[in-house]
Structures are given as C-alpha cells and as structure tokens.
Coordinates of C-alpha atoms in Angstrom, one line a residue:
X15 CA 142.7 45.5 79.9
X16 CA 146.3 46.6 80.5
X17 CA 145.7 46.8 84.2
X18 CA 144.1 43.3 84.2
X19 CA 147.1 41.8 82.4
X20 CA 149.5 43.5 84.8
X21 CA 147.6 42.2 87.8
X22 CA 147.4 38.6 86.3
X23 CA 151.2 38.6 85.7
X24 CA 151.9 39.8 89.2
X25 CA 149.6 37.2 90.8
X26 CA 151.1 34.4 88.7
X27 CA 154.5 35.3 89.6
X28 CA 153.6 35.4 93.3
X29 CA 152.0 31.9 93.1
X30 CA 155.0 30.4 91.3
X31 CA 157.4 31.9 93.8
X32 CA 155.5 30.6 96.7
X33 CA 155.2 27.0 95.1
X34 CA 158.9 27.0 94.4
X35 CA 159.8 28.1 97.9
X36 CA 157.5 25.5 99.5
X37 CA 158.9 22.6 97.4
X38 CA 162.5 23.6 98.2
X39 CA 161.6 23.7 101.8
X40 CA 160.1 20.2 101.8
X41 CA 162.9 18.6 99.6
X42 CA 165.5 16.3 101.3
X43 CA 168.4 15.0 99.1
X44 CA 169.0 11.2 98.8
X45 CA 172.8 11.0 98.9
X46 CA 172.9 7.2 98.1
X47 CA 170.7 7.8 94.9
X48 CA 172.9 10.6 93.9
X49 CA 176.0 8.4 94.4
X50 CA 174.4 5.6 92.3
X51 CA 173.8 8.0 89.4
X52 CA 177.3 9.2 89.5
X53 CA 178.6 5.6 89.6
X54 CA 176.8 4.9 86.3
X55 CA 179.0 7.6 84.6
X56 CA 182.1 7.0 86.7
X57 CA 182.3 3.3 88.1
X58 CA 185.8 3.8 89.5
X59 CA 184.5 6.3 92.1
X60 CA 181.7 4.0 93.6
X61 CA 183.7 2.8 96.7
X62 CA 185.1 6.3 97.4
X63 CA 181.7 8.0 97.2
X64 CA 179.8 5.4 99.2
X65 CA 182.5 5.5 101.9
X66 CA 182.3 9.3 102.1
X67 CA 178.5 9.4 102.3
X68 CA 178.5 6.8 105.2
X69 CA 180.8 8.9 107.5
X70 CA 179.1 10.3 110.6
X71 CA 180.7 12.9 113.0
X72 CA 181.5 12.2 116.6
X73 CA 178.3 12.5 118.8
X74 CA 180.0 14.5 121.5
X75 CA 182.3 16.8 119.6
X76 CA 180.4 17.0 116.3
X77 CA 183.7 16.7 114.4
X78 CA 185.2 14.1 112.0
X79 CA 188.4 12.2 112.9
X80 CA 191.5 12.3 110.8
X81 CA 190.6 9.3 108.6
X82 CA 187.0 10.4 108.0
X83 CA 188.1 13.9 107.1
X84 CA 190.7 12.5 104.6
X85 CA 188.0 10.3 102.8
X86 CA 185.7 13.3 102.5
X87 CA 188.5 15.6 101.1
X88 CA 189.4 12.9 98.5
X89 CA 185.7 12.8 97.4
X90 CA 185.7 16.6 97.1
X91 CA 188.9 16.5 95.1
X92 CA 187.5 13.9 92.6
X93 CA 184.3 16.1 92.2
X94 CA 186.6 18.9 90.8
X95 CA 188.2 16.6 88.3
X96 CA 185.0 15.0 86.8
X97 CA 181.9 16.7 85.4
X98 CA 179.3 15.2 87.7
X99 CA 176.6 17.3 86.1
X100 CA 176.4 14.8 83.3
X101 CA 174.7 12.4 85.7
X102 CA 171.6 14.6 85.3
X103 CA 169.6 13.8 82.2
X104 CA 169.6 16.1 79.3
X105 CA 165.8 16.3 79.4
X106 CA 165.7 17.6 82.9
X107 CA 168.3 20.3 82.1
X108 CA 166.3 21.4 79.1
X109 CA 163.1 21.7 81.1
X110 CA 164.8 23.9 83.7
X111 CA 166.3 26.2 81.1
X112 CA 162.9 26.5 79.4
X113 CA 161.3 27.5 82.7
X114 CA 163.9 30.2 83.2
X115 CA 163.3 31.6 79.7
X116 CA 159.6 31.6 80.4
X117 CA 160.0 33.6 83.6
X118 CA 162.2 36.1 81.9
X119 CA 159.6 36.5 79.1
X120 CA 156.9 37.1 81.7
X121 CA 159.1 39.8 83.4
X122 CA 159.5 41.7 80.1
X123 CA 155.8 41.5 79.3
X124 CA 155.0 42.9 82.8
X125 CA 157.5 45.8 82.3
X126 CA 155.9 46.7 78.9
X127 CA 152.5 46.6 80.4
X128 CA 153.5 48.9 83.3
X129 CA 155.1 51.4 80.9
X130 CA 151.8 51.5 78.8
X131 CA 149.8 52.0 82.0
X132 CA 152.1 54.9 83.0
X133 CA 151.7 56.6 79.6
X134 CA 147.9 56.3 79.8
X135 CA 147.9 57.7 83.4
X136 CA 149.9 60.7 82.3
X137 CA 147.6 61.3 79.4
X138 CA 144.5 61.1 81.6
X139 CA 146.0 63.4 84.2
X140 CA 147.0 66.0 81.6
X141 CA 143.7 66.1 79.7
X142 CA 141.5 65.6 82.7
X143 CA 139.4 62.6 81.6
X144 CA 138.5 61.6 85.1
X145 CA 142.0 60.4 86.0
X146 CA 144.0 61.4 89.1
X147 CA 146.1 64.6 89.1
X148 CA 149.6 63.9 87.9
X149 CA 151.3 67.1 89.2
X150 CA 150.1 69.8 91.6
X151 CA 151.9 73.2 91.1
X152 CA 152.1 75.7 94.0
X153 CA 151.3 78.7 93.9
X154 CA 149.8 78.1 90.5
X155 CA 148.0 81.3 89.3
X156 CA 148.8 84.0 91.9
X157 CA 149.5 87.6 92.7
X158 CA 152.8 88.5 94.3
X159 CA 154.4 91.8 95.5
X160 CA 156.7 93.4 93.0
X161 CA 160.4 92.7 93.7
X162 CA 159.8 89.8 96.1
X163 CA 161.2 86.2 95.5
X164 CA 158.8 83.4 94.7
X165 CA 159.0 79.7 95.7
X166 CA 157.5 77.2 93.1
X167 CA 156.7 73.6 94.2
X168 CA 155.7 70.8 91.9
X169 CA 154.2 67.7 93.7
X170 CA 153.9 64.5 91.7
X171 CA 151.4 61.7 92.2
X172 CA 152.0 58.3 90.8
X173 CA 155.2 57.8 88.8
X174 CA 157.8 60.5 89.8
X175 CA 160.0 61.8 87.0
X176 CA 163.8 61.9 87.4
X177 CA 164.0 65.7 87.0
X178 CA 161.7 68.7 86.5
X179 CA 162.3 72.1 85.1
X180 CA 160.7 75.5 85.8
X181 CA 160.3 77.5 82.6
X182 CA 159.5 81.2 82.7
X183 CA 158.1 83.0 79.6
X184 CA 158.4 81.4 76.2
X185 CA 155.5 80.7 73.8
X186 CA 152.9 81.6 76.3
X187 CA 154.0 85.2 76.1
X188 CA 153.2 85.2 72.4
X189 CA 149.6 84.2 73.2
X190 CA 149.4 87.1 75.7
X191 CA 150.8 89.5 73.1
X192 CA 148.3 88.2 70.5
X193 CA 145.4 88.8 72.8
X194 CA 146.4 92.3 73.8
X195 CA 147.7 93.5 70.4
X196 CA 145.1 91.9 68.1
X197 CA 145.9 91.6 64.4
X198 CA 148.9 93.9 64.3
X199 CA 151.5 91.3 63.2
X200 CA 154.4 93.7 63.4
X201 CA 153.8 94.4 67.0
X202 CA 153.0 90.7 67.7
X203 CA 156.3 89.6 66.1
X204 CA 158.2 92.3 68.2
X205 CA 156.4 91.2 71.5
X206 CA 157.3 87.5 70.9
X207 CA 160.9 88.2 69.8
X208 CA 161.7 90.4 72.9
X209 CA 160.5 87.8 75.3
X210 CA 163.5 85.8 76.7
X211 CA 162.7 82.3 78.0
X212 CA 164.3 81.5 81.4
X213 CA 164.8 78.0 82.7
X214 CA 165.4 76.9 86.3
X215 CA 166.0 73.3 87.3
X216 CA 163.9 72.1 90.3
X217 CA 165.5 70.1 93.0
X218 CA 164.2 67.1 94.9
X219 CA 164.8 66.1 98.4
X220 CA 165.6 62.4 98.7
X221 CA 162.6 60.3 97.9
X222 CA 160.0 63.0 98.4
X223 CA 157.8 63.3 95.3
X224 CA 158.1 67.1 95.5
X225 CA 160.4 69.3 93.3
X226 CA 161.1 72.8 94.3
X227 CA 162.8 76.0 93.1
X228 CA 162.6 79.7 93.4
X229 CA 162.4 82.8 91.2
X230 CA 164.9 85.3 92.6
X231 CA 162.8 88.4 91.9
X232 CA 159.4 89.0 90.3
X233 CA 159.5 92.4 88.7
X234 CA 156.6 92.2 86.3
X235 CA 153.7 90.1 85.2
X236 CA 154.9 86.7 83.8
X237 CA 153.8 83.2 82.9
X238 CA 155.5 79.9 83.8
X239 CA 155.1 76.2 83.5
X240 CA 156.7 73.0 84.7
X241 CA 158.4 70.5 82.3
X242 CA 159.1 66.9 83.2
X243 CA 160.3 64.4 80.8
X244 CA 158.4 64.9 77.5
X245 CA 155.5 66.4 79.3
X246 CA 154.6 69.9 80.7
X247 CA 151.9 71.5 82.7
X248 CA 149.6 74.3 81.5
X249 CA 150.7 77.9 81.7
X250 CA 150.3 79.6 85.0
X251 CA 150.1 83.4 85.4
X252 CA 151.8 85.6 88.1
X253 CA 150.4 89.1 88.5
X254 CA 152.6 91.6 90.4
X255 CA 151.1 94.2 92.7
X256 CA 152.5 97.2 94.7
X257 CA 151.5 98.2 98.2
X258 CA 150.6 101.9 98.2
X259 CA 153.6 103.9 99.5
X260 CA 154.7 107.6 99.8
X261 CA 157.5 108.7 97.4
X262 CA 157.6 112.4 98.0
X263 CA 156.0 115.1 100.1
X264 CA 156.1 118.8 99.1
X265 CA 154.7 121.5 101.4
X266 CA 153.6 125.1 100.9
X267 CA 153.2 127.3 104.0
X268 CA 151.2 130.6 104.0
X269 CA 152.0 132.7 107.0
X270 CA 149.5 135.0 108.7
X271 CA 149.6 138.6 107.3
X272 CA 150.8 140.2 110.6
X273 CA 154.1 138.2 110.3
X274 CA 154.8 140.0 107.0
X275 CA 156.6 136.8 105.8
X276 CA 156.2 135.6 102.2
X277 CA 154.7 132.3 101.3
X278 CA 157.3 129.5 101.6
X279 CA 157.6 126.2 99.6
X280 CA 159.5 123.3 101.1
X281 CA 160.3 120.3 98.9
X282 CA 160.3 116.7 100.1
X283 CA 159.8 117.2 103.8
X284 CA 157.7 115.6 106.5
X285 CA 158.4 118.1 109.3
X286 CA 156.9 121.6 109.3
X287 CA 157.5 124.4 111.8
X288 CA 155.4 127.5 111.4
X289 CA 153.8 130.1 113.6
X290 CA 150.3 129.3 114.9
X291 CA 147.6 130.4 112.4
X292 CA 149.7 129.5 109.3
X293 CA 147.9 127.7 106.5
X294 CA 149.5 124.5 105.3
X295 CA 149.1 122.8 101.9
X296 CA 150.7 119.4 101.2
X297 CA 151.1 117.5 98.0
X298 CA 152.0 113.8 98.4
X299 CA 153.4 111.9 95.4
X300 CA 152.5 108.2 95.7
X301 CA 153.7 105.1 93.8
X302 CA 150.1 104.4 92.5
X303 CA 146.6 105.8 92.7
X304 CA 144.7 105.1 95.9
X305 CA 141.1 105.0 96.9
X306 CA 141.5 106.7 100.3
X307 CA 144.2 108.6 102.2
X308 CA 144.3 110.4 105.5
X309 CA 146.6 111.6 108.3
X310 CA 145.8 110.2 111.7
X311 CA 147.2 111.5 115.0
X312 CA 147.9 109.4 118.1
X313 CA 144.9 110.9 119.9
X314 CA 142.6 109.8 117.0
X315 CA 142.3 113.1 115.2
X316 CA 141.9 112.6 111.4
X317 CA 142.9 114.9 108.6
X318 CA 141.3 113.6 105.3
X319 CA 143.3 114.0 102.1
X320 CA 141.9 114.6 98.7
X321 CA 142.8 111.8 96.1
X322 CA 142.3 111.4 92.4
X323 CA 141.4 107.9 91.1
X324 CA 143.6 108.3 88.0
X325 CA 146.6 110.0 89.5
X326 CA 149.1 108.8 92.2
X327 CA 148.6 112.0 94.3
X328 CA 147.0 112.9 97.6
X329 CA 146.6 116.5 98.8
X330 CA 146.1 118.3 102.2
X331 CA 144.6 121.6 101.4
X332 CA 144.0 124.8 103.6
X333 CA 144.9 123.1 106.9
X334 CA 145.3 125.8 109.6
X335 CA 148.1 125.1 112.0
X336 CA 146.7 125.7 115.4
X337 CA 148.7 123.3 117.6
X338 CA 151.6 120.9 117.3
X339 CA 150.9 117.2 116.5
X340 CA 152.3 114.0 115.0
X341 CA 150.4 112.2 112.3
X342 CA 150.8 108.8 110.5
X343 CA 149.9 108.5 106.8
X344 CA 147.3 105.9 106.0
X345 CA 146.7 104.8 102.4
X346 CA 144.2 102.3 101.0
X347 CA 144.3 101.2 97.3
X348 CA 141.4 100.0 95.2
X349 CA 142.0 96.4 96.2
X350 CA 141.9 97.2 99.9
X351 CA 145.7 97.0 100.4
X352 CA 147.2 99.4 102.9
X353 CA 150.7 100.9 103.0
X354 CA 153.2 98.6 104.8
X355 CA 155.1 101.5 106.4
X356 CA 153.2 104.3 108.0
X357 CA 155.1 107.5 107.0
X358 CA 155.1 110.0 109.9
X359 CA 154.5 113.7 109.6
X360 CA 155.4 116.2 112.4
X361 CA 153.6 119.6 112.5
X362 CA 155.0 122.1 115.0
X363 CA 153.0 125.2 115.8
X364 CA 155.3 128.0 117.0
X365 CA 153.7 130.3 119.6
X366 CA 153.3 134.0 118.7
X367 CA 155.2 135.3 121.6
X368 CA 154.3 138.4 123.5
X369 CA 156.7 141.5 123.3
X370 CA 159.6 141.6 125.7
X371 CA 160.1 144.9 127.6
X372 CA 163.1 146.0 129.7
X373 CA 163.5 149.3 131.6
X374 CA 167.2 149.9 132.1
X375 CA 167.0 153.2 134.0
X376 CA 165.8 154.2 136.4
X377 CA 165.9 151.0 138.4
X378 CA 163.0 150.5 140.8
X379 CA 161.2 153.1 142.8
X380 CA 162.6 156.6 143.2
X381 CA 162.6 159.6 145.8
X382 CA 162.8 162.8 143.8
X383 CA 162.4 166.5 144.2
X384 CA 159.7 168.5 142.5
X385 CA 162.2 170.1 140.2
X386 CA 164.0 167.0 139.2
X387 CA 164.1 165.4 135.7
X388 CA 163.7 161.6 135.4
X389 CA 165.6 160.0 132.5
X390 CA 164.2 156.8 131.1
X391 CA 166.2 154.3 129.0
X392 CA 165.1 150.7 127.9
X393 CA 164.7 148.3 125.0
X394 CA 161.8 146.3 123.4
X395 CA 161.7 143.1 121.3
X396 CA 159.1 141.0 119.4
X397 CA 159.4 137.9 117.2
X398 CA 157.3 139.4 114.4
X399 CA 157.9 143.2 115.1
X400 CA 155.9 145.8 117.0
X401 CA 153.2 148.1 115.9
X402 CA 153.8 150.7 118.6
X403 CA 155.6 151.1 122.0
X404 CA 155.8 153.9 124.6
X405 CA 155.5 154.9 128.2
X406 CA 152.6 155.9 130.4
X407 CA 152.9 158.0 133.7
X408 CA 150.4 159.1 136.3
X409 CA 150.4 161.7 138.9
X410 CA 148.2 160.7 141.8
X411 CA 144.8 162.3 141.5
X412 CA 145.2 163.0 137.7
X413 CA 144.5 161.0 134.5
X414 CA 147.2 158.8 133.1
X415 CA 149.2 160.2 130.1
X416 CA 150.8 158.0 127.5
X417 CA 153.6 158.8 125.0
X418 CA 154.4 156.8 121.9
X419 CA 158.2 156.3 121.5
X420 CA 158.1 154.5 118.2
X421 CA 155.9 152.7 115.7
X422 CA 157.0 149.6 113.8
X423 CA 160.1 147.6 114.6
X424 CA 162.0 144.7 112.8
X425 CA 161.1 141.2 113.6
X426 CA 163.4 139.4 116.1
X427 CA 165.4 142.7 116.6
X428 CA 165.9 144.7 119.9
X429 CA 165.1 148.4 119.7
X430 CA 166.4 150.9 122.3
X431 CA 164.3 154.0 123.4
X432 CA 164.8 157.1 125.6
X433 CA 162.4 159.5 127.4
X434 CA 162.7 162.5 129.7
X435 CA 160.0 163.3 132.3
X436 CA 160.3 166.9 133.7
X437 CA 158.5 167.0 137.1
X438 CA 158.8 170.8 137.2
X439 CA 156.5 171.0 134.2
X440 CA 154.0 168.7 136.0
X441 CA 153.8 171.1 139.0
X442 CA 153.9 168.3 141.5
X443 CA 154.0 169.2 145.2
X444 CA 156.0 167.5 148.0
X445 CA 154.6 164.1 149.1
X446 CA 153.0 163.7 145.7
X447 CA 153.2 160.1 144.1
X448 CA 154.1 159.6 140.5
X449 CA 153.9 156.2 138.8
X450 CA 154.9 154.9 135.3
X451 CA 155.2 151.8 133.1
X452 CA 156.3 151.0 129.6
X453 CA 154.2 149.1 127.0
X454 CA 154.3 147.7 123.5
X455 CA 151.7 146.7 120.9
X456 CA 152.0 143.7 118.5
X457 CA 149.4 141.5 116.6
X458 CA 148.2 138.4 118.4
X459 CA 147.4 134.9 116.9
X460 CA 143.8 136.1 116.3
X461 CA 145.1 138.9 114.1
X462 CA 144.1 141.6 116.6
X463 CA 146.4 144.2 118.2
X464 CA 147.6 143.0 121.5
X465 CA 149.2 145.3 124.2
X466 CA 151.8 144.0 126.7
X467 CA 152.7 146.2 129.7
X468 CA 155.7 146.2 131.9
X469 CA 155.9 146.5 135.7
X470 CA 154.8 149.7 137.5
X471 CA 157.2 151.9 139.4
X472 CA 156.7 154.9 141.7
X473 CA 158.5 158.2 142.4
X474 CA 157.8 159.9 145.8
X475 CA 158.3 163.6 145.7
X476 CA 160.2 164.9 148.7
X477 CA 160.3 168.5 150.0
X478 CA 162.7 170.7 148.1
X479 CA 164.5 171.9 151.3
X480 CA 165.5 169.6 154.1
X481 CA 167.5 171.0 157.1
X482 CA 169.9 168.8 159.0
X483 CA 171.8 169.9 162.2
X484 CA 173.9 168.3 164.8
X485 CA 172.2 167.3 168.1
X486 CA 173.0 169.5 171.2
X487 CA 173.8 168.3 174.6
X488 CA 170.7 167.4 176.7
X489 CA 168.5 166.8 173.6
X490 CA 166.6 163.6 173.2
X491 CA 168.6 161.0 171.2
X492 CA 167.3 160.5 167.6
X493 CA 166.1 156.9 168.3
X494 CA 163.9 158.0 171.1
X495 CA 162.7 161.0 169.2
X496 CA 161.6 158.8 166.2
X497 CA 159.8 156.5 168.7
X498 CA 158.0 159.6 170.1
X499 CA 157.1 160.7 166.6
X500 CA 156.1 157.3 165.5
X501 CA 152.5 157.9 165.9
X502 CA 152.7 160.7 163.3
X503 CA 155.4 160.0 160.7
X504 CA 155.6 156.2 161.0
X505 CA 151.9 155.7 160.3
X506 CA 152.0 158.0 157.3
X507 CA 155.0 156.1 155.9
X508 CA 153.2 152.7 156.3
X509 CA 150.1 154.1 154.7
X510 CA 152.1 155.4 151.7
X511 CA 153.9 152.0 151.3
X512 CA 150.6 150.1 151.5
X513 CA 149.1 152.4 148.9
X514 CA 151.9 151.6 146.4
X515 CA 151.5 147.9 147.1
X516 CA 147.8 148.0 146.5
X517 CA 148.2 150.0 143.2
X518 CA 151.0 147.7 142.0
X519 CA 149.0 144.5 142.9
X520 CA 145.9 145.8 141.2
X521 CA 148.0 146.7 138.1
X522 CA 149.4 143.2 137.9
X523 CA 145.9 141.7 138.0
X524 CA 144.9 143.9 135.2
X525 CA 147.8 142.9 133.1
X526 CA 147.2 139.2 133.8
X527 CA 143.6 139.4 132.6
X528 CA 144.1 141.9 129.7
X529 CA 143.1 140.6 126.2
X530 CA 141.1 137.6 127.5
X531 CA 137.6 137.1 128.9
X532 CA 138.7 134.0 130.8
X533 CA 139.3 134.3 134.5
X534 CA 142.2 132.1 135.5
X535 CA 142.6 130.1 138.7
X536 CA 145.5 132.4 139.8
X537 CA 143.3 135.5 139.3
X538 CA 140.7 134.0 141.6
X539 CA 143.3 133.3 144.1
X540 CA 145.0 136.7 144.1
X541 CA 142.0 139.0 143.7
X542 CA 140.6 138.5 147.3
X543 CA 144.0 139.1 148.7
X544 CA 144.3 142.5 146.9
X545 CA 140.7 143.4 147.9

C-alpha cells in the first residue's frame, strides 16, 4: 500500500506539472484588458497606459524612438508607485495560494511515504523475508594469512547511508567465549572483559555505493561487522592460518670409524661438510605440524622426512653422505598448503684422499757400486692418518722385500722417515739392477685398508774397479772406437734401458688398477703399448 501511494503521488505530480507547463505555453496576455482593469483602480493612468501599450518599434531597426521610449519609461515609473496587484480579485489570489499549499502538502506526504518504504526495505533486507540484499560485505567469512592486512568492502543496494563503520570484536567475542568456555561464568566474564572493540571508519569514493577500509594486520582469529546508521550487519568470522615454514635446523654428524673423529652436533645450519660415508641426522623445527615433508634435489632425488602429526618437527635419520648435493625443503600441511619459501640445504661429501708420498733422496735413478750404501729420506701424509708405511726393494731375479718404517700417523700431519740400504749385504754383482719404491696404507671409503705406492726407481751396479788412461799417439780416437764397439756395448745399454722402461710402465699400470676391479679407459689404452 505504501508503494501504491508513493506511485500515485508521483504520477499526480507529473500530470499537474505537464498541464501547468502546457497552459503557460499556450497563454498570450491581453494588454488592453490588463490596462482596463488597472484603470478601474487608477483612472488617472488610463491615457498613459493605453499610449504605452500602443507603441510599436521601428520595423527596420527594431528600436523605439525617443518619444516612444519616454512614454514607456513613465508607465514603468508609475507601476513602481502604485500597487497594481490590487487589480486582481481577492478570490483569484486565494485560489492560487490554496493550490500552492496543497502542492506543498502533497510533497510532505510523498517524503513520509518514501521514508516508511526505506525503513521497510531495510527491515526486509536484514531479516531476509524475500527482499533484496541491503549490504554485501566482502570478504565476509574468510581465512587469511597471519600478519597480513585485510581490505573490507561494503556494497549497498537501494538507499546508501551517509557513513559506515567497521567494528572488530565487541559483543560477538562474548558469544564465542560462551560457546568455548561453557557455564564457567568467571572465565566467561574474563574473556568478555579482555576483548577490546576496535572501530574503523569506512570511506566512500564519490557517488559509488561502496564503502571500503582495511585492517592493518590480522594477528589472530576475530569477528567483525559493519554498522551504518542505526543498523548493522551480522557478525563475520576471520580465521587466521600459517603457511608451513622452517624455523630451525639442527644437525648431528657421525663420522666413519676410520676417521677416529667424535660425533659432532651443529646447531641451526643448512650446510653440512663431512667425509664421504658419514651418517647424517637432521632435526627440523617447524612453525606448525605438517602432513608431509621431504628434501628434493635438482635432479629429482627425494629424501623423505619423518613427521609427527601432533608436533611441529620433521626428521632426517640415518642418511649416508655418499656424494654432494643441493636439496630444497618441501612441506605440506593438513590443509594442503605448501611452504611459500623453499629452504635450501647443501650437503658436501668430502673425498677420502689417498696418502701423499714424497721421496726426497735419492732423486731419480742411480749408478752405484756393489759396496755402496743408499740412504733414503722422505715424508708421508694422509687426511685421516696412516695405518702403515715403508719401502720395498727388489734385486733382479729375487723376490721383493718390504720394510715397515712406521705404523700410525696423525691426521693431516706430515711424517718424515729414513732408511739405509747396504748393497754389500745383498751381495749384488756388477751390472745387477736394483729397484725400489715407497708405500703407505690408509683406510678407504669402504672401510678397508687401501695401499698407495710411489714411483719406482732403479740403481745399476757398476764394476768396482774402472781404469781410465790417456790415449797414445796413433790410437783410434775415442769417438771412432765407440762406434766400432757399438754393436757390443751400445746394444747392451739400449736393452738395459728398455728393460727399466718396461718394468716401470708395468708398475704404473698395476698401481692404477690396484684396489678396484674396474678397468679404466686409460688402462685399456696403455696396456697394449706396454705389451
């Protein structure tokens, strides 16, 4: 009914306005009749008014001449001196005033009807009795990341209020406390008292029916609503969540037994360097419990981590460090959310280096007598210490003999050694060939003893007595004599040198393939040459 009344008043007003406009458009004033009515009230002005009405402007210029303009000005001056309005009947004036009062009354009735219609529309929108939505709040009930700002928008349909207010907390928090705390009134009172209501005015852009504002930071679960005028929306709930994230990573490294190094704990680290074969345990402290966790390398290798559903912890247990690698941490919580930043872990496997051997003296091959003593001096080194080191010599045609010069050594420390070989005790004969090399034993990555040998050197035993004399006149020059004896001594020297080269080359092939069953490409290339 209110809507019908409003529509009726609007249509009536439109019709009256159109009729008045049309009548005013068609009306043409009768100036002589107007002058006659004024004459009845003011007879002395009859001649002046009639004369002024009869004046016509010049047809070419459209202007009045001097005398015409003077008559018109006198008539206008008299109009200012006399109340010509009394020429209109009192009845006509009263009728016009009554019409104005009626129009004003219709305007007030229409405004009251519109106000009642707006109140009813708001009531229907609020209680949902089939009416249109009065205000649409965005985001409404939502989940947001902890610590992030939130923009709240209120879009109004129909009548737009002059202002709107975002209210956070308040009485709705008491309802939450009552639901969670039950009948404990002391706790209920405390929960309601500690809640502080926060109010933020929402701004509007020009004539847009949308009000907007923001919450600077959402740090915990909260409720909010929008107030506009004397009305308000229902309470909306914001639930905060956290993406899974790494907070701390503590490592424990257990080194192989042969290194003789104690177990080591490293706090809050993502880079681990340890010798190959070490066992690595990692404890990752997270910001929340997760459903799955793993370390994934760039080549696709995956290291699964053990997680606990009720604790924010992930563990890597018993991982054997065999090779270096870089891994990204991937976390997935119960809601399927993944970590926003992939923490990177770097594992560096240090190689268990072979021992380093250096023979200081004698340098290179030697030419010695059968009674000579050969003095050996050198040094050995290993990253985790040696188990044994020594020298092995061989007289051509006899079995090799080895002598240990020391047992264990300190890790990463150089150790010097000395040895004396007495050729007289060996009973070597002239032209005999004696060879030697030094060696050292350590423990390889597989935990087995690994032997590393140095280069092989030779000593050629010369005759004990050698007679030199000055050449006499008429004798063959030394150069020509050597050329004549080339078929005997030269071939023997070449054969001895070739023998040493074959022995040394064979020795290097043996060293290259020792400790492994794999035949390398270089071995396949060198073996036919030596053969």
